[in-house]
Amino acid sequence: MNTIDLVELGRMFNNTWEKPTPLFQDDQHAVYWLGVPEPSAFRCNTYLIVDGQEALLVDPGGRGSFEFVRMRVGQIIPPHKVSGLIVCHQDPDVAASMVDWLTLYPEIRIITSIRTNILLRHYGSRDYSYISINENPVYTFESGKRLKFLEAPFLHFPGAFATWDETSKFLFSGDVWAAIDTEWRLVVEDFCNHIAKMNLFHLDYMASNIATRGFVKSLVPYDINAILPQHGSVIPKKFVHKAMEYLENLVCGLDLIYPRDDNG
Ligand SMILES: [Fe+2]
Ligand SMILES: [Fe+2]
């Protein structure tokens, strides 16, 4: 049971806070927003899932933010306790710091899709252990608590995926529901306003409505308490339904580049 009210947290959030921000907390399990508070419209979020003595980083980030993220992790647990990096696709803003993590902590496992892993090797790390989310769609912590990996094909990479945490019921959505924003808030307060910010990203990056609608359909079985994207604001439960509608009706990517010509 989460004692943190995300809407209230968003209202109180002050970006000068010099500590990690818990988004979910119960006896054994916690989810933190680690930042990164860069002054950019294209800011990147990194999250940490802690379960007992285990910890996984979600969307670890670029090399430029490695020391900051490691410092933030160290405010919660010793960084060597991070046992895995969940890398939802290979873009440098998501994945490049894996090189730095593996240099310091070579035991870390990379949790990613087969297609992503083929490209990750080009960052230069080769001898790491890797868990394929396609072959292992469920990750079980020592406590028995589970994460479920949900493929998100062509959103925007063919091998992209999201992660659903069965305990917090948070969906770590990577670039899906990402937003570009100069007036960033930690938590979405006005969903109508937020649509324009998501459009700035989705119209160009996401493949097509077939992909976005198909992904929404695949999420139907999951109870989602909040959406935690890699860019922009956290979408709290009260807007999750609207977020699904947004993707379901989105006209993007190839729909715009090659509009359907009904006259042949
Ligand atoms: Fe990306
Ligand atoms: Fe991204």
PDB file of C-alpha atoms and ligand atoms in Angstrom:
ATOM      1  CA  MET A   1       0.000   0.000   0.000  1.00  0.00           C
ATOM      2  CA  ASN A   2       1.550   3.269  -1.123  1.00  0.00           C
ATOM      3  CA  THR A   3       1.503   6.007   1.466  1.00  0.00           C
ATOM      4  CA  ILE A   4       2.580   8.617  -1.074  1.00  0.00           C
ATOM      5  CA  ASP A   5      -0.061  10.714  -2.794  1.00  0.00           C
ATOM      6  CA  LEU A   6       1.535  11.551  -6.160  1.00  0.00           C
ATOM      7  CA  VAL A   7      -0.770  14.477  -6.861  1.00  0.00           C
ATOM      8  CA  GLU A   8       0.094  16.054  -3.509  1.00  0.00           C
ATOM      9  CA  LEU A   9       3.791  15.255  -4.007  1.00  0.00           C
ATOM     10  CA  GLY A  10       3.666  17.018  -7.374  1.00  0.00           C
ATOM     11  CA  ARG A  11       2.130  20.118  -5.788  1.00  0.00           C
ATOM     12  CA  MET A  12       4.785  20.252  -3.081  1.00  0.00           C
ATOM     13  CA  PHE A  13       7.739  19.312  -5.269  1.00  0.00           C
ATOM     14  CA  ASN A  14      10.547  21.797  -5.293  1.00  0.00           C
ATOM     15  CA  ASN A  15      13.214  21.105  -7.875  1.00  0.00           C
ATOM     16  CA  THR A  16      15.964  22.317  -5.588  1.00  0.00           C
ATOM     17  CA  TRP A  17      15.450  19.246  -3.389  1.00  0.00           C
ATOM     18  CA  GLU A  18      18.824  17.696  -2.952  1.00  0.00           C
ATOM     19  CA  LYS A  19      17.677  14.173  -2.343  1.00  0.00           C
ATOM     20  CA  PRO A  20      15.992  11.321  -4.189  1.00  0.00           C
ATOM     21  CA  THR A  21      12.221  11.576  -4.362  1.00  0.00           C
ATOM     22  CA  PRO A  22      10.222   8.516  -3.292  1.00  0.00           C
ATOM     23  CA  LEU A  23       7.166   7.884  -5.469  1.00  0.00           C
ATOM     24  CA  PHE A  24       6.145   4.615  -3.815  1.00  0.00           C
ATOM     25  CA  GLN A  25       7.031   3.095  -0.490  1.00  0.00           C
ATOM     26  CA  ASP A  26       5.882   0.109   1.517  1.00  0.00           C
ATOM     27  CA  ASP A  27       7.740  -2.095   4.008  1.00  0.00           C
ATOM     28  CA  GLN A  28       9.864  -3.939   1.464  1.00  0.00           C
ATOM     29  CA  HIS A  29       9.532  -2.106  -1.792  1.00  0.00           C
ATOM     30  CA  ALA A  30      10.149   1.448  -2.996  1.00  0.00           C
ATOM     31  CA  VAL A  31      10.337   3.420  -6.227  1.00  0.00           C
ATOM     32  CA  TYR A  32      12.377   6.624  -6.421  1.00  0.00           C
ATOM     33  CA  TRP A  33      12.648   9.391  -8.983  1.00  0.00           C
ATOM     34  CA  LEU A  34      16.360  10.231  -9.126  1.00  0.00           C
ATOM     35  CA  GLY A  35      16.226  13.164 -11.559  1.00  0.00           C
ATOM     36  CA  VAL A  36      17.957  14.322 -13.648  1.00  0.00           C
ATOM     37  CA  PRO A  37      17.071  17.986 -12.967  1.00  0.00           C
ATOM     38  CA  GLU A  38      18.840  19.405 -16.048  1.00  0.00           C
ATOM     39  CA  PRO A  39      17.681  22.772 -17.427  1.00  0.00           C
ATOM     40  CA  SER A  40      16.481  21.340 -20.723  1.00  0.00           C
ATOM     41  CA  ALA A  41      13.104  20.832 -22.351  1.00  0.00           C
ATOM     42  CA  PHE A  42      14.269  17.300 -23.144  1.00  0.00           C
ATOM     43  CA  ARG A  43      15.029  16.293 -19.586  1.00  0.00           C
ATOM     44  CA  CYS A  44      15.504  12.633 -18.748  1.00  0.00           C
ATOM     45  CA  ASN A  45      14.065  10.717 -15.819  1.00  0.00           C
ATOM     46  CA  THR A  46      15.928   7.925 -14.094  1.00  0.00           C
ATOM     47  CA  TYR A  47      14.122   5.743 -11.569  1.00  0.00           C
ATOM     48  CA  LEU A  48      15.308   3.282  -8.939  1.00  0.00           C
ATOM     49  CA  ILE A  49      13.300   0.275  -7.771  1.00  0.00           C
ATOM     50  CA  VAL A  50      14.405  -1.029  -4.374  1.00  0.00           C
ATOM     51  CA  ASP A  51      13.103  -4.358  -3.118  1.00  0.00           C
ATOM     52  CA  GLY A  52      14.589  -5.451   0.209  1.00  0.00           C
ATOM     53  CA  GLN A  53      18.345  -5.507  -0.383  1.00  0.00           C
ATOM     54  CA  GLU A  54      18.001  -5.560  -4.183  1.00  0.00           C
ATOM     55  CA  ALA A  55      17.879  -2.573  -6.500  1.00  0.00           C
ATOM     56  CA  LEU A  56      17.326  -2.048 -10.222  1.00  0.00           C
ATOM     57  CA  LEU A  57      17.820   1.162 -12.162  1.00  0.00           C
ATOM     58  CA  VAL A  58      15.235   2.019 -14.794  1.00  0.00           C
ATOM     59  CA  ASP A  59      16.363   4.172 -17.745  1.00  0.00           C
ATOM     60  CA  PRO A  60      19.865   4.728 -16.277  1.00  0.00           C
ATOM     61  CA  GLY A  61      20.624   7.652 -18.616  1.00  0.00           C
ATOM     62  CA  GLY A  62      23.506   9.142 -20.576  1.00  0.00           C
ATOM     63  CA  ARG A  63      27.178   9.210 -19.633  1.00  0.00           C
ATOM     64  CA  GLY A  64      27.006  12.905 -18.687  1.00  0.00           C
ATOM     65  CA  SER A  65      24.576  12.167 -15.874  1.00  0.00           C
ATOM     66  CA  PHE A  66      26.285   9.017 -14.560  1.00  0.00           C
ATOM     67  CA  GLU A  67      28.032  10.608 -11.559  1.00  0.00           C
ATOM     68  CA  PHE A  68      24.870  12.476 -10.571  1.00  0.00           C
ATOM     69  CA  VAL A  69      22.724   9.335 -10.774  1.00  0.00           C
ATOM     70  CA  ARG A  70      25.309   7.296  -8.874  1.00  0.00           C
ATOM     71  CA  MET A  71      25.391   9.963  -6.154  1.00  0.00           C
ATOM     72  CA  ARG A  72      21.565   9.878  -5.959  1.00  0.00           C
ATOM     73  CA  VAL A  73      21.582   6.060  -5.724  1.00  0.00           C
ATOM     74  CA  GLY A  74      24.194   6.344  -2.958  1.00  0.00           C
ATOM     75  CA  GLN A  75      21.754   8.503  -0.955  1.00  0.00           C
ATOM     76  CA  ILE A  76      19.446   5.456  -0.840  1.00  0.00           C
ATOM     77  CA  ILE A  77      21.640   2.335  -0.940  1.00  0.00           C
ATOM     78  CA  PRO A  78      25.319   1.569  -1.638  1.00  0.00           C
ATOM     79  CA  PRO A  79      25.566   1.765  -5.457  1.00  0.00           C
ATOM     80  CA  HIS A  80      27.199  -1.689  -5.662  1.00  0.00           C
ATOM     81  CA  LYS A  81      23.806  -3.084  -4.604  1.00  0.00           C
ATOM     82  CA  VAL A  82      22.364  -2.136  -7.983  1.00  0.00           C
ATOM     83  CA  SER A  83      22.121  -5.555  -9.563  1.00  0.00           C
ATOM     84  CA  GLY A  84      20.530  -4.636 -12.867  1.00  0.00           C
ATOM     85  CA  LEU A  85      19.850  -1.879 -15.380  1.00  0.00           C
ATOM     86  CA  ILE A  86      16.502  -1.970 -17.175  1.00  0.00           C
ATOM     87  CA  VAL A  87      17.202  -0.513 -20.608  1.00  0.00           C
ATOM     88  CA  CYS A  88      13.988  -0.055 -22.599  1.00  0.00           C
ATOM     89  CA  HIS A  89      15.843   0.719 -25.848  1.00  0.00           C
ATOM     90  CA  GLN A  90      19.341   1.651 -26.938  1.00  0.00           C
ATOM     91  CA  ASP A  91      19.188   5.442 -27.293  1.00  0.00           C
ATOM     92  CA  PRO A  92      22.173   7.150 -25.584  1.00  0.00           C
ATOM     93  CA  ASP A  93      19.933   9.189 -23.274  1.00  0.00           C
ATOM     94  CA  VAL A  94      18.592   5.899 -21.882  1.00  0.00           C
ATOM     95  CA  ALA A  95      21.539   3.579 -22.122  1.00  0.00           C
ATOM     96  CA  ALA A  96      24.998   5.088 -22.619  1.00  0.00           C
ATOM     97  CA  SER A  97      25.890   5.150 -18.905  1.00  0.00           C
ATOM     98  CA  MET A  98      25.776   1.343 -18.863  1.00  0.00           C
ATOM     99  CA  VAL A  99      29.461   1.546 -19.823  1.00  0.00           C
ATOM    100  CA  ASP A 100      30.250   3.485 -16.640  1.00  0.00           C
ATOM    101  CA  TRP A 101      28.101   1.266 -14.420  1.00  0.00           C
ATOM    102  CA  LEU A 102      29.721  -1.887 -15.822  1.00  0.00           C
ATOM    103  CA  THR A 103      33.235  -0.478 -15.453  1.00  0.00           C
ATOM    104  CA  LEU A 104      32.684   0.073 -11.719  1.00  0.00           C
ATOM    105  CA  TYR A 105      30.312  -2.841 -11.090  1.00  0.00           C
ATOM    106  CA  PRO A 106      30.916  -5.587 -13.687  1.00  0.00           C
ATOM    107  CA  GLU A 107      28.393  -7.920 -11.994  1.00  0.00           C
ATOM    108  CA  ILE A 108      25.476  -5.699 -13.027  1.00  0.00           C
ATOM    109  CA  ARG A 109      23.053  -7.416 -15.390  1.00  0.00           C
ATOM    110  CA  ILE A 110      21.526  -5.632 -18.346  1.00  0.00           C
ATOM    111  CA  ILE A 111      17.816  -6.317 -18.620  1.00  0.00           C
ATOM    112  CA  THR A 112      16.673  -5.558 -22.128  1.00  0.00           C
ATOM    113  CA  SER A 113      15.177  -6.877 -25.354  1.00  0.00           C
ATOM    114  CA  ILE A 114      17.067  -9.008 -27.859  1.00  0.00           C
ATOM    115  CA  ARG A 115      16.952  -6.272 -30.510  1.00  0.00           C
ATOM    116  CA  THR A 116      18.174  -3.632 -28.057  1.00  0.00           C
ATOM    117  CA  ASN A 117      20.987  -5.811 -26.780  1.00  0.00           C
ATOM    118  CA  ILE A 118      22.430  -6.251 -30.277  1.00  0.00           C
ATOM    119  CA  LEU A 119      22.902  -2.480 -30.457  1.00  0.00           C
ATOM    120  CA  LEU A 120      23.964  -1.916 -26.825  1.00  0.00           C
ATOM    121  CA  ARG A 121      27.192  -3.783 -27.479  1.00  0.00           C
ATOM    122  CA  HIS A 122      28.284  -0.889 -29.705  1.00  0.00           C
ATOM    123  CA  TYR A 123      28.743   1.301 -26.619  1.00  0.00           C
ATOM    124  CA  GLY A 124      31.838  -0.798 -25.978  1.00  0.00           C
ATOM    125  CA  SER A 125      30.927  -3.129 -23.104  1.00  0.00           C
ATOM    126  CA  ARG A 126      30.935  -6.732 -24.248  1.00  0.00           C
ATOM    127  CA  ASP A 127      31.365  -9.146 -21.357  1.00  0.00           C
ATOM    128  CA  TYR A 128      28.261  -8.399 -19.332  1.00  0.00           C
ATOM    129  CA  SER A 129      25.461 -10.692 -18.375  1.00  0.00           C
ATOM    130  CA  TYR A 130      22.149  -9.947 -19.936  1.00  0.00           C
ATOM    131  CA  ILE A 131      18.557 -10.955 -19.321  1.00  0.00           C
ATOM    132  CA  SER A 132      16.346 -11.023 -22.391  1.00  0.00           C
ATOM    133  CA  ILE A 133      12.892  -9.653 -21.639  1.00  0.00           C
ATOM    134  CA  ASN A 134      11.543 -11.505 -24.685  1.00  0.00           C
ATOM    135  CA  GLU A 135      12.555 -14.866 -23.211  1.00  0.00           C
ATOM    136  CA  ASN A 136      12.026 -13.832 -19.569  1.00  0.00           C
ATOM    137  CA  PRO A 137       9.011 -11.496 -19.517  1.00  0.00           C
ATOM    138  CA  VAL A 138       8.825 -11.660 -15.707  1.00  0.00           C
ATOM    139  CA  TYR A 139      11.555 -10.627 -13.260  1.00  0.00           C
ATOM    140  CA  THR A 140      11.182 -11.982  -9.738  1.00  0.00           C
ATOM    141  CA  PHE A 141      12.954 -10.357  -6.806  1.00  0.00           C
ATOM    142  CA  GLU A 142      14.243 -12.530  -3.947  1.00  0.00           C
ATOM    143  CA  SER A 143      11.165 -11.408  -1.979  1.00  0.00           C
ATOM    144  CA  GLY A 144       8.930 -12.952  -4.633  1.00  0.00           C
ATOM    145  CA  LYS A 145       7.722  -9.553  -5.865  1.00  0.00           C
ATOM    146  CA  ARG A 146       7.618  -9.278  -9.610  1.00  0.00           C
ATOM    147  CA  LEU A 147       8.120  -6.980 -12.571  1.00  0.00           C
ATOM    148  CA  LYS A 148       6.475  -7.695 -15.889  1.00  0.00           C
ATOM    149  CA  PHE A 149       8.071  -6.579 -19.161  1.00  0.00           C
ATOM    150  CA  LEU A 150       5.627  -5.508 -21.852  1.00  0.00           C
ATOM    151  CA  GLU A 151       6.785  -5.205 -25.433  1.00  0.00           C
ATOM    152  CA  ALA A 152       6.003  -1.866 -27.103  1.00  0.00           C
ATOM    153  CA  PRO A 153       6.949  -2.524 -30.731  1.00  0.00           C
ATOM    154  CA  PHE A 154       7.781   0.556 -32.823  1.00  0.00           C
ATOM    155  CA  LEU A 155       7.247   2.920 -29.873  1.00  0.00           C
ATOM    156  CA  HIS A 156       9.626   4.162 -31.043  1.00  0.00           C
ATOM    157  CA  PHE A 157      12.157   1.343 -31.546  1.00  0.00           C
ATOM    158  CA  PRO A 158      11.062  -2.082 -32.858  1.00  0.00           C
ATOM    159  CA  GLY A 159      12.440  -3.728 -29.696  1.00  0.00           C
ATOM    160  CA  ALA A 160      11.172  -1.148 -27.173  1.00  0.00           C
ATOM    161  CA  PHE A 161       9.401  -2.328 -24.039  1.00  0.00           C
ATOM    162  CA  ALA A 162       7.788  -1.008 -20.863  1.00  0.00           C
ATOM    163  CA  THR A 163       8.056  -2.383 -17.318  1.00  0.00           C
ATOM    164  CA  TRP A 164       5.071  -2.897 -15.017  1.00  0.00           C
ATOM    165  CA  ASP A 165       5.804  -3.220 -11.307  1.00  0.00           C
ATOM    166  CA  GLU A 166       3.251  -5.572  -9.768  1.00  0.00           C
ATOM    167  CA  THR A 167       3.768  -4.042  -6.291  1.00  0.00           C
ATOM    168  CA  SER A 168       3.496  -0.296  -6.961  1.00  0.00           C
ATOM    169  CA  LYS A 169       1.433  -0.874 -10.094  1.00  0.00           C
ATOM    170  CA  PHE A 170       3.614   1.739 -11.782  1.00  0.00           C
ATOM    171  CA  LEU A 171       4.242   1.479 -15.503  1.00  0.00           C
ATOM    172  CA  PHE A 172       7.764   2.571 -16.493  1.00  0.00           C
ATOM    173  CA  SER A 173       6.970   3.502 -20.052  1.00  0.00           C
ATOM    174  CA  GLY A 174      10.299   4.681 -21.529  1.00  0.00           C
ATOM    175  CA  ASP A 175       9.649   7.044 -24.436  1.00  0.00           C
ATOM    176  CA  VAL A 176       5.934   6.262 -24.523  1.00  0.00           C
ATOM    177  CA  TRP A 177       4.005   9.159 -22.951  1.00  0.00           C
ATOM    178  CA  ALA A 178       7.233  11.176 -22.963  1.00  0.00           C
ATOM    179  CA  ALA A 179       6.806  14.945 -23.046  1.00  0.00           C
ATOM    180  CA  ILE A 180       8.974  17.899 -24.024  1.00  0.00           C
ATOM    181  CA  ASP A 181       8.491  20.751 -21.695  1.00  0.00           C
ATOM    182  CA  THR A 182      10.075  24.045 -20.638  1.00  0.00           C
ATOM    183  CA  GLU A 183       7.672  24.384 -17.699  1.00  0.00           C
ATOM    184  CA  TRP A 184       8.295  20.949 -16.269  1.00  0.00           C
ATOM    185  CA  ARG A 185       6.462  19.597 -13.235  1.00  0.00           C
ATOM    186  CA  LEU A 186       7.254  16.301 -11.502  1.00  0.00           C
ATOM    187  CA  VAL A 187       3.613  15.176 -11.751  1.00  0.00           C
ATOM    188  CA  VAL A 188       1.078  16.162 -14.417  1.00  0.00           C
ATOM    189  CA  GLU A 189      -1.444  18.631 -12.983  1.00  0.00           C
ATOM    190  CA  ASP A 190      -3.420  19.576 -16.092  1.00  0.00           C
ATOM    191  CA  PHE A 191      -3.754  16.769 -18.629  1.00  0.00           C
ATOM    192  CA  CYS A 192      -5.225  19.000 -21.375  1.00  0.00           C
ATOM    193  CA  ASN A 193      -2.123  21.176 -21.174  1.00  0.00           C
ATOM    194  CA  HIS A 194       0.096  18.131 -21.130  1.00  0.00           C
ATOM    195  CA  ILE A 195      -1.207  16.848 -24.471  1.00  0.00           C
ATOM    196  CA  ALA A 196       0.628  19.534 -26.453  1.00  0.00           C
ATOM    197  CA  LYS A 197       3.849  18.598 -24.637  1.00  0.00           C
ATOM    198  CA  MET A 198       3.426  14.902 -25.474  1.00  0.00           C
ATOM    199  CA  ASN A 199       2.557  15.791 -29.073  1.00  0.00           C
ATOM    200  CA  LEU A 200       5.928  17.536 -29.450  1.00  0.00           C
ATOM    201  CA  PHE A 201       7.535  14.141 -28.955  1.00  0.00           C
ATOM    202  CA  HIS A 202       5.017  11.583 -30.191  1.00  0.00           C
ATOM    203  CA  LEU A 203       4.049  13.042 -33.559  1.00  0.00           C
ATOM    204  CA  ASP A 204       7.586  12.643 -34.880  1.00  0.00           C
ATOM    205  CA  TYR A 205       8.875   9.682 -32.895  1.00  0.00           C
ATOM    206  CA  MET A 206       6.073   7.148 -32.644  1.00  0.00           C
ATOM    207  CA  ALA A 207       5.569   4.905 -35.651  1.00  0.00           C
ATOM    208  CA  SER A 208       1.832   5.009 -36.260  1.00  0.00           C
ATOM    209  CA  ASN A 209      -1.594   4.692 -34.710  1.00  0.00           C
ATOM    210  CA  ILE A 210      -1.490   0.934 -35.352  1.00  0.00           C
ATOM    211  CA  ALA A 211       1.470   0.769 -32.954  1.00  0.00           C
ATOM    212  CA  THR A 212       0.055   3.093 -30.283  1.00  0.00           C
ATOM    213  CA  ARG A 213      -3.433   1.540 -30.335  1.00  0.00           C
ATOM    214  CA  GLY A 214      -2.021  -1.982 -30.280  1.00  0.00           C
ATOM    215  CA  PHE A 215       0.101  -1.140 -27.240  1.00  0.00           C
ATOM    216  CA  VAL A 216      -2.881   0.278 -25.349  1.00  0.00           C
ATOM    217  CA  LYS A 217      -4.811  -2.908 -26.090  1.00  0.00           C
ATOM    218  CA  SER A 218      -1.963  -5.000 -24.674  1.00  0.00           C
ATOM    219  CA  LEU A 219      -2.153  -3.012 -21.411  1.00  0.00           C
ATOM    220  CA  VAL A 220      -5.807  -3.798 -20.706  1.00  0.00           C
ATOM    221  CA  PRO A 221      -5.067  -6.625 -18.217  1.00  0.00           C
ATOM    222  CA  TYR A 222      -2.867  -4.380 -16.052  1.00  0.00           C
ATOM    223  CA  ASP A 223      -3.975  -2.180 -13.192  1.00  0.00           C
ATOM    224  CA  ILE A 224      -1.866   0.973 -13.561  1.00  0.00           C
ATOM    225  CA  ASN A 225      -1.465   3.411 -10.670  1.00  0.00           C
ATOM    226  CA  ALA A 226       0.869   5.811 -12.466  1.00  0.00           C
ATOM    227  CA  ILE A 227       2.863   6.112 -15.693  1.00  0.00           C
ATOM    228  CA  LEU A 228       6.552   6.950 -15.281  1.00  0.00           C
ATOM    229  CA  PRO A 229       8.018   8.031 -18.636  1.00  0.00           C
ATOM    230  CA  GLN A 230      11.670   8.675 -19.449  1.00  0.00           C
ATOM    231  CA  HIS A 231      10.984  12.318 -20.391  1.00  0.00           C
ATOM    232  CA  GLY A 232       8.528  14.792 -18.909  1.00  0.00           C
ATOM    233  CA  SER A 233       6.138  14.386 -16.011  1.00  0.00           C
ATOM    234  CA  VAL A 234       4.783  11.398 -14.110  1.00  0.00           C
ATOM    235  CA  ILE A 235       1.138  10.733 -15.018  1.00  0.00           C
ATOM    236  CA  PRO A 236      -0.842   9.972 -11.838  1.00  0.00           C
ATOM    237  CA  LYS A 237      -3.703   7.495 -11.612  1.00  0.00           C
ATOM    238  CA  LYS A 238      -6.427  10.077 -12.127  1.00  0.00           C
ATOM    239  CA  PHE A 239      -5.097  10.725 -15.659  1.00  0.00           C
ATOM    240  CA  VAL A 240      -4.152   7.155 -16.653  1.00  0.00           C
ATOM    241  CA  HIS A 241      -7.458   6.632 -18.466  1.00  0.00           C
ATOM    242  CA  LYS A 242      -6.974   9.866 -20.415  1.00  0.00           C
ATOM    243  CA  ALA A 243      -3.396   8.829 -21.219  1.00  0.00           C
ATOM    244  CA  MET A 244      -4.699   5.570 -22.717  1.00  0.00           C
ATOM    245  CA  GLU A 245      -7.264   7.502 -24.761  1.00  0.00           C
ATOM    246  CA  TYR A 246      -4.507   9.816 -25.977  1.00  0.00           C
ATOM    247  CA  LEU A 247      -2.462   6.934 -27.389  1.00  0.00           C
ATOM    248  CA  GLU A 248      -5.512   5.144 -28.739  1.00  0.00           C
ATOM    249  CA  ASN A 249      -6.502   8.142 -30.840  1.00  0.00           C
ATOM    250  CA  LEU A 250      -3.034   9.434 -31.669  1.00  0.00           C
ATOM    251  CA  VAL A 251      -2.281  10.178 -35.312  1.00  0.00           C
ATOM    252  CA  CYS A 252       1.485  10.139 -35.592  1.00  0.00           C
ATOM    253  CA  GLY A 253       4.573   9.099 -37.526  1.00  0.00           C
ATOM    254  CA  LEU A 254       3.703   7.301 -40.742  1.00  0.00           C
ATOM    255  CA  ASP A 255       0.025   8.341 -40.417  1.00  0.00           C
ATOM    256  CA  LEU A 256       1.220  11.916 -40.957  1.00  0.00           C
ATOM    257  CA  ILE A 257       4.048  11.285 -43.416  1.00  0.00           C
ATOM    258  CA  TYR A 258       2.035   9.027 -45.699  1.00  0.00           C
ATOM    259  CA  PRO A 259      -1.588   9.981 -45.104  1.00  0.00           C
ATOM    260  CA  ARG A 260      -4.043   7.442 -46.388  1.00  0.00           C
ATOM    261  CA  ASP A 261      -5.242   8.198 -49.894  1.00  0.00           C
ATOM    262  CA  ASP A 262      -8.714   6.721 -50.206  1.00  0.00           C
ATOM    263  CA  ASN A 263      -8.755   7.521 -53.915  1.00  0.00           C
ATOM    264  CA  GLY A 264      -5.843   5.137 -54.498  1.00  0.00           C
TER     265      GLY A 264
HETATM  266 FE    FE B   1      14.319   7.062 -27.625  1.00  0.00          FE
HETATM  267 FE    FE B   2      14.181   8.965 -24.675  1.00  0.00          FE
END
